[in-house]
Amino acid sequence: MLRIGLLSLLVFTSVWAHKINLFAYDEAGLLYVQSYFTKSSPCKQCVVKLLDANQKELLAFKTDDEGKASAKLPSAEFDIIVEAGMGHQAQTHYVAQSHTKEETKTLPSDMPLDKMLLGLVIIVFFFGVLYWIKRKPSHT
Amino acid sequence: MHLSEGLLRPEILIGGAVVSAAFTLYAFKTLKDDEIPKTAVLSALFFLASFIHVPIGPTSVHLVLGGIVGAMLGFRAFIAIFVALLLQGVLFGFGGLTTLGINLFNLATPTLVGYWLFMLPTTKRWQKDLLWFLVGFVPLALSAFLLSLTLALNGDAFVDASKLALLAHLPIMFIEGFITLFALRFIEKVSPHLLHVKEHYVTHRAA
C-alpha cells in the first residue's frame, strides 16, 4: 500500500512537472509573458505565439532562460500559446489593458489608396514611355 | 496567389524567372504601338483586382481577373501582368522580386488558355456565354493548380499548403467566371470593337 502510495506521488509529481503555467500582463503597449513548470523550473526558450480570433498567428517569439518574454501588443485581444515541445503547451485568451486606439490607427491598412494611386500613375507613365519608344521608328 | 520571398527553392525561382523572362521579352518585342493603351488598361485592372479580397475559411483569396486580361490581350498578357506584379511586389510586398518570375509564370501562362477559349467559334448565345464563363474560370483554375504544384515541388512540408491553395480558390473560380462573363457581355454591348482581338492579330500577322 505504501509502495503504491509512493508510486502515485511520483507519477503525480511528474504530471505536475509537465504542466505549464502561463502568466501575462501588459503595460504601456508592451506584453509581458512569464511561463514556468514549477517555481524553480522556468519554461526556457519556449515558443510563445499570439493568435487572433481566427487563430491566425500575429506574432511569435521565445522566452529567455528565466521563462520570460516581452513583445509589442499586436492587437487589443488575442490568444497566447506557450509551446514547450513534446506536445506540451499552455493557452489563454488575453484582453490587453494598454492597447490604445492610437496604436490601432497606426496598423497598416489593407487598401492604402495613396500607394494604389501611385501604382496606377506608374502604369500610365510606363506604358506612355513604351508608346513613345514604339512609335518613334515610324516617325523617322 | 502571390508566392512570397524566402519560401521557394532556388531551382524553382530560377526556372520560373528564365521562362517568364523569355515570354515577356518576346511579348515586348512583338508589341505594336496601337496595342499599348489596351495593355495599359488591363495591366491596371490586374493591379487593382488583387486588392479585392474574399475571406474563405481560415485564409483569404483575392480576385485575379487573368481570364479577361488573356482574352483581350493574348500573348501581350505577359506584359500587363509583369508590370502589375512588379508594382504589387515593390509597393505592397505582394510576392517579391525574387519570386516575380515564378509568380508571372503561374499567373500569365494560364491566361493564354483564356485567350484560346475566347477565340473558339460559337454559333449560339448560350455557347458564347458558356465560353466566356470558362474564360474566367479556367485560367484561374490553372493558376491555382500551378501554384499548388509549385508548393508541392518545393518539398513535402508544403504539400498540405498546396492542397489548401487549390481548394481555397475554388469559390473564386466561379466568381471570376461570372465576372468575366458579365464584363465581356458589357464590353460587347458598349465597345464591341475591343473584342475583335482575333481580327486584330490576324491583320498584324499578315502585315
XYZ file of C-alpha atoms in Angstrom:
347
model
C 0.000 0.000 0.000
C 2.848 2.332 0.955
C 4.622 1.349 -2.272
C 1.518 2.221 -4.341
C 1.149 5.493 -2.462
C 4.781 6.475 -3.157
C 4.459 5.467 -6.829
C 1.278 7.507 -7.203
C 3.009 10.507 -5.666
C 5.884 10.139 -8.126
C 3.554 9.963 -11.138
C 1.502 12.855 -9.834
C 4.631 14.985 -9.347
C 5.766 14.058 -12.827
C 2.415 15.170 -14.281
C 2.620 18.486 -12.488
C 6.218 18.928 -13.652
C 4.930 18.974 -17.248
C 2.087 21.356 -16.612
C 2.989 24.759 -17.993
C 1.869 27.779 -16.069
C 1.362 30.950 -18.025
C 1.271 34.401 -16.566
C 0.811 37.557 -18.661
C 0.230 41.267 -18.203
C 0.665 44.403 -20.273
C 1.911 47.876 -19.608
C 2.418 50.866 -21.920
C 1.688 48.870 -25.047
C 4.038 46.017 -24.156
C 3.003 42.462 -23.352
C 4.985 40.628 -20.672
C 4.795 36.841 -20.536
C 6.213 34.513 -17.922
C 5.967 30.771 -18.164
C 7.115 28.012 -15.836
C 6.616 24.367 -14.965
C 7.326 24.911 -11.279
C 8.703 27.910 -9.455
C 12.237 26.580 -9.804
C 11.782 25.304 -13.324
C 11.069 28.072 -15.853
C 9.965 27.316 -19.399
C 13.296 28.121 -21.050
C 13.463 29.140 -24.731
C 9.831 28.169 -25.222
C 7.960 29.453 -28.274
C 5.239 31.993 -27.489
C 2.599 32.552 -30.174
C -0.059 35.246 -30.258
C -3.112 34.303 -32.338
C -6.078 36.386 -33.428
C -9.756 35.343 -33.263
C -9.350 33.292 -36.464
C -6.337 31.521 -34.962
C -4.068 33.341 -37.408
C -0.606 33.936 -35.993
C 0.013 37.580 -35.136
C 3.411 37.236 -33.511
C 5.863 34.534 -32.400
C 8.833 34.881 -30.091
C 10.777 32.913 -27.458
C 11.125 33.125 -23.701
C 14.553 33.657 -22.167
C 16.265 31.304 -19.699
C 14.072 32.663 -16.902
C 10.932 31.821 -18.871
C 10.213 35.492 -19.509
C 9.489 37.347 -22.727
C 8.027 40.623 -23.865
C 6.677 41.976 -27.134
C 4.729 44.888 -28.534
C 0.976 44.340 -28.297
C -0.240 43.332 -31.775
C -3.932 43.970 -31.035
C -6.385 44.542 -28.230
C -7.457 40.912 -27.863
C -5.732 37.661 -28.752
C -4.830 34.165 -27.572
C -1.433 33.400 -26.056
C 0.059 29.959 -26.588
C 3.282 28.769 -24.992
C 4.791 25.662 -26.551
C 7.357 23.670 -24.614
C 7.762 20.907 -27.163
C 6.678 17.258 -26.910
C 3.077 18.434 -27.209
C 3.184 20.452 -24.002
C 1.564 23.817 -24.208
C -0.419 26.380 -22.269
C -3.039 28.653 -23.777
C -5.003 31.606 -22.538
C -7.240 34.269 -24.000
C -5.865 37.721 -23.308
C -7.536 41.142 -23.314
C -4.948 43.917 -23.304
C -5.371 46.885 -20.970
C -2.863 49.268 -22.513
C -3.596 48.793 -26.206
C -4.684 52.296 -27.154
C -6.819 53.309 -30.083
C -3.906 55.366 -31.430
C -1.906 52.178 -31.815
C -4.765 50.558 -33.701
C -4.851 53.517 -36.052
C -1.192 53.060 -36.927
C -1.720 49.464 -38.042
C -1.268 49.204 -41.808
C -4.428 49.467 -43.853
C -5.422 46.734 -46.296
C -6.023 49.302 -49.007
C -3.574 52.208 -48.855
C -5.117 54.438 -51.514
C -2.029 56.605 -51.966
C 0.069 53.613 -52.981
C -2.674 52.289 -55.246
C -2.817 55.670 -56.954
C 0.975 55.727 -57.249
C 0.825 52.277 -58.865
C -1.703 53.493 -61.435
C 0.384 56.601 -62.191
C 3.462 54.403 -62.728
C 1.474 52.141 -65.082
C 0.349 55.161 -67.146
C 3.898 56.548 -67.179
C 5.481 53.196 -68.076
C 3.123 52.482 -70.953
C 3.364 56.110 -72.054
C 7.135 55.760 -72.388
C 6.682 52.399 -74.113
C 4.262 54.003 -76.593
C 6.747 56.775 -77.300
C 9.560 54.240 -77.885
C 7.441 52.037 -80.118
C 6.110 54.948 -82.166
C 9.491 56.570 -82.694
C 10.682 54.424 -85.654
C 7.509 55.076 -87.637
C 8.121 58.863 -87.479
C 11.708 58.714 -88.697
C -1.749 33.706 -55.407
C 1.488 35.607 -54.754
C 4.274 33.350 -53.547
C 6.426 35.186 -51.025
C 10.179 35.585 -50.943
C 12.328 33.196 -48.955
C 9.914 30.311 -49.435
C 10.880 28.547 -52.648
C 13.916 26.554 -53.656
C 16.423 28.346 -55.952
C 15.883 25.932 -58.868
C 12.146 26.765 -58.907
C 12.850 30.500 -58.716
C 15.447 30.362 -61.492
C 13.328 28.121 -63.729
C 10.303 30.400 -63.367
C 12.390 33.530 -63.950
C 14.057 32.184 -67.119
C 10.821 31.024 -68.768
C 8.897 34.170 -67.797
C 11.726 36.452 -68.945
C 11.778 34.736 -72.354
C 7.991 35.030 -72.798
C 7.897 38.642 -71.575
C 10.784 39.774 -73.780
C 9.111 38.164 -76.783
C 5.846 39.918 -75.891
C 7.627 43.291 -75.575
C 9.461 42.764 -78.863
C 6.331 41.954 -80.824
C 4.107 44.566 -79.136
C 2.598 47.046 -81.599
C 2.083 50.659 -80.622
C -1.693 50.547 -81.067
C -1.934 47.637 -78.599
C -0.273 49.658 -75.815
C -3.302 51.605 -74.463
C -5.359 48.417 -74.058
C -2.387 46.643 -72.454
C -2.022 49.544 -70.006
C -5.721 49.475 -69.045
C -5.682 45.721 -68.468
C -2.435 45.958 -66.502
C -4.169 48.493 -64.233
C -7.184 46.167 -63.940
C -4.956 43.255 -62.922
C -3.069 45.511 -60.492
C -6.305 46.602 -58.782
C -8.043 43.196 -58.811
C -5.674 41.769 -56.201
C -6.951 44.277 -53.643
C -10.435 42.768 -53.693
C -10.120 40.099 -51.027
C -12.615 37.344 -50.314
C -12.290 35.643 -46.901
C -12.625 31.852 -47.199
C -12.318 29.796 -44.007
C -9.021 30.419 -42.246
C -7.493 32.005 -45.326
C -8.262 34.811 -47.743
C -8.023 34.877 -51.509
C -8.259 37.728 -53.956
C -9.540 38.359 -57.457
C -7.080 37.867 -60.317
C -9.110 38.517 -63.494
C -6.408 36.886 -65.609
C -9.075 35.471 -67.934
C -10.202 38.907 -69.125
C -6.585 40.044 -69.493
C -5.732 36.962 -71.558
C -8.879 37.136 -73.693
C -8.282 40.748 -74.677
C -4.509 40.716 -74.973
C -3.414 37.224 -75.985
C 0.337 36.908 -75.564
C 0.579 40.593 -74.528
C -0.918 39.491 -71.194
C 2.663 38.736 -70.122
C 3.492 42.462 -70.341
C 0.374 43.607 -68.487
C 0.782 41.046 -65.718
C 4.547 41.590 -65.444
C 4.105 45.326 -64.816
C 1.227 44.774 -62.367
C 3.073 42.063 -60.407
C 6.237 44.170 -60.259
C 4.296 47.086 -58.764
C 2.359 44.845 -56.369
C 5.670 43.441 -55.132
C 7.514 46.760 -54.856
C 4.698 48.877 -53.421
C 2.777 46.356 -51.313
C 5.032 43.373 -50.730
C 2.626 41.015 -52.541
C 5.081 38.371 -53.705
C 8.515 39.863 -54.273
C 11.289 40.470 -56.755
C 12.902 37.025 -56.464
C 9.520 35.335 -56.914
C 8.420 37.642 -59.729
C 9.384 35.090 -62.383
C 7.537 32.119 -60.913
C 4.508 34.268 -59.970
C 4.398 35.657 -63.504
C 4.629 32.165 -64.955
C 1.849 30.844 -62.689
C -0.485 33.747 -63.434
C 0.253 34.702 -67.052
C 0.657 31.303 -68.736
C -2.938 30.202 -67.913
C -4.308 33.415 -69.433
C -3.177 32.081 -72.826
C -5.733 29.294 -72.346
C -8.306 32.025 -71.662
C -7.324 33.634 -74.945
C -7.622 30.306 -76.765
C -11.111 29.721 -75.281
C -12.131 33.256 -76.234
C -11.079 32.608 -79.832
C -13.195 29.453 -80.211
C -16.006 29.938 -82.716
C -19.585 29.889 -81.397
C -22.899 29.940 -83.196
C -25.373 30.316 -80.350
C -25.678 32.809 -77.494
C -25.547 30.168 -74.764
C -22.370 28.702 -76.252
C -20.748 32.131 -76.191
C -21.890 32.713 -72.589
C -20.552 29.343 -71.504
C -17.219 30.014 -73.182
C -16.950 33.471 -71.632
C -17.655 31.970 -68.214
C -14.874 29.457 -68.858
C -12.567 32.286 -69.989
C -12.725 33.472 -66.372
C -12.952 30.092 -64.665
C -10.269 28.022 -66.417
C -7.244 30.371 -66.243
C -7.762 30.866 -62.511
C -8.149 27.122 -62.007
C -4.901 26.560 -63.900
C -3.144 29.300 -61.922
C -4.302 27.723 -58.652
C -3.100 24.347 -59.934
C 0.312 25.770 -60.895
C 0.530 27.484 -57.501
C -0.219 24.182 -55.767
C 2.249 22.352 -57.994
C 4.948 24.910 -57.199
C 4.361 24.451 -53.465
C 4.289 20.659 -53.770
C 7.536 20.661 -55.787
C 9.122 22.824 -53.126
C 9.055 19.965 -50.627
C 6.900 17.598 -48.609
C 6.338 20.256 -45.952
C 4.351 22.287 -48.475
C 2.021 19.544 -49.700
C -0.750 20.443 -47.231
C -0.414 24.120 -48.120
C -0.643 23.216 -51.808
C -3.941 21.350 -51.276
C -5.338 24.279 -49.294
C -4.250 26.702 -52.027
C -6.206 24.735 -54.632
C -9.345 24.327 -52.505
C -9.384 27.933 -51.319
C -9.500 29.183 -54.911
C -12.464 27.034 -55.922
C -15.150 29.619 -54.977
C -13.124 32.386 -56.627
C -13.049 30.387 -59.879
C -16.850 30.593 -60.055
C -16.868 34.260 -59.018
C -14.319 35.127 -61.719
C -16.229 33.048 -64.259
C -19.364 35.151 -63.727
C -17.453 38.462 -63.500
C -15.710 37.659 -66.800
C -18.973 36.637 -68.462
C -20.766 39.842 -67.451
C -17.743 42.054 -68.152
C -17.323 40.663 -71.675
C -21.062 40.977 -72.337
C -20.900 44.591 -71.175
C -17.903 45.328 -73.424
C -19.668 43.597 -76.305
C -22.615 45.952 -75.822
C -20.765 49.255 -75.380
C -17.487 48.788 -77.319
C -17.673 45.623 -79.408
C -14.566 46.607 -81.405
C -12.456 45.951 -78.261
C -13.372 42.284 -78.501
C -12.203 41.930 -82.095
C -8.904 40.537 -80.921
C -8.842 37.804 -83.498
C -9.131 40.106 -86.491
C -6.562 42.400 -84.935
C -3.890 39.734 -84.579
C -4.670 38.206 -87.956
C -4.170 41.637 -89.537
C -0.878 42.106 -87.728
C 0.417 38.698 -88.681
C -0.456 39.311 -92.302
C 1.234 42.729 -92.282
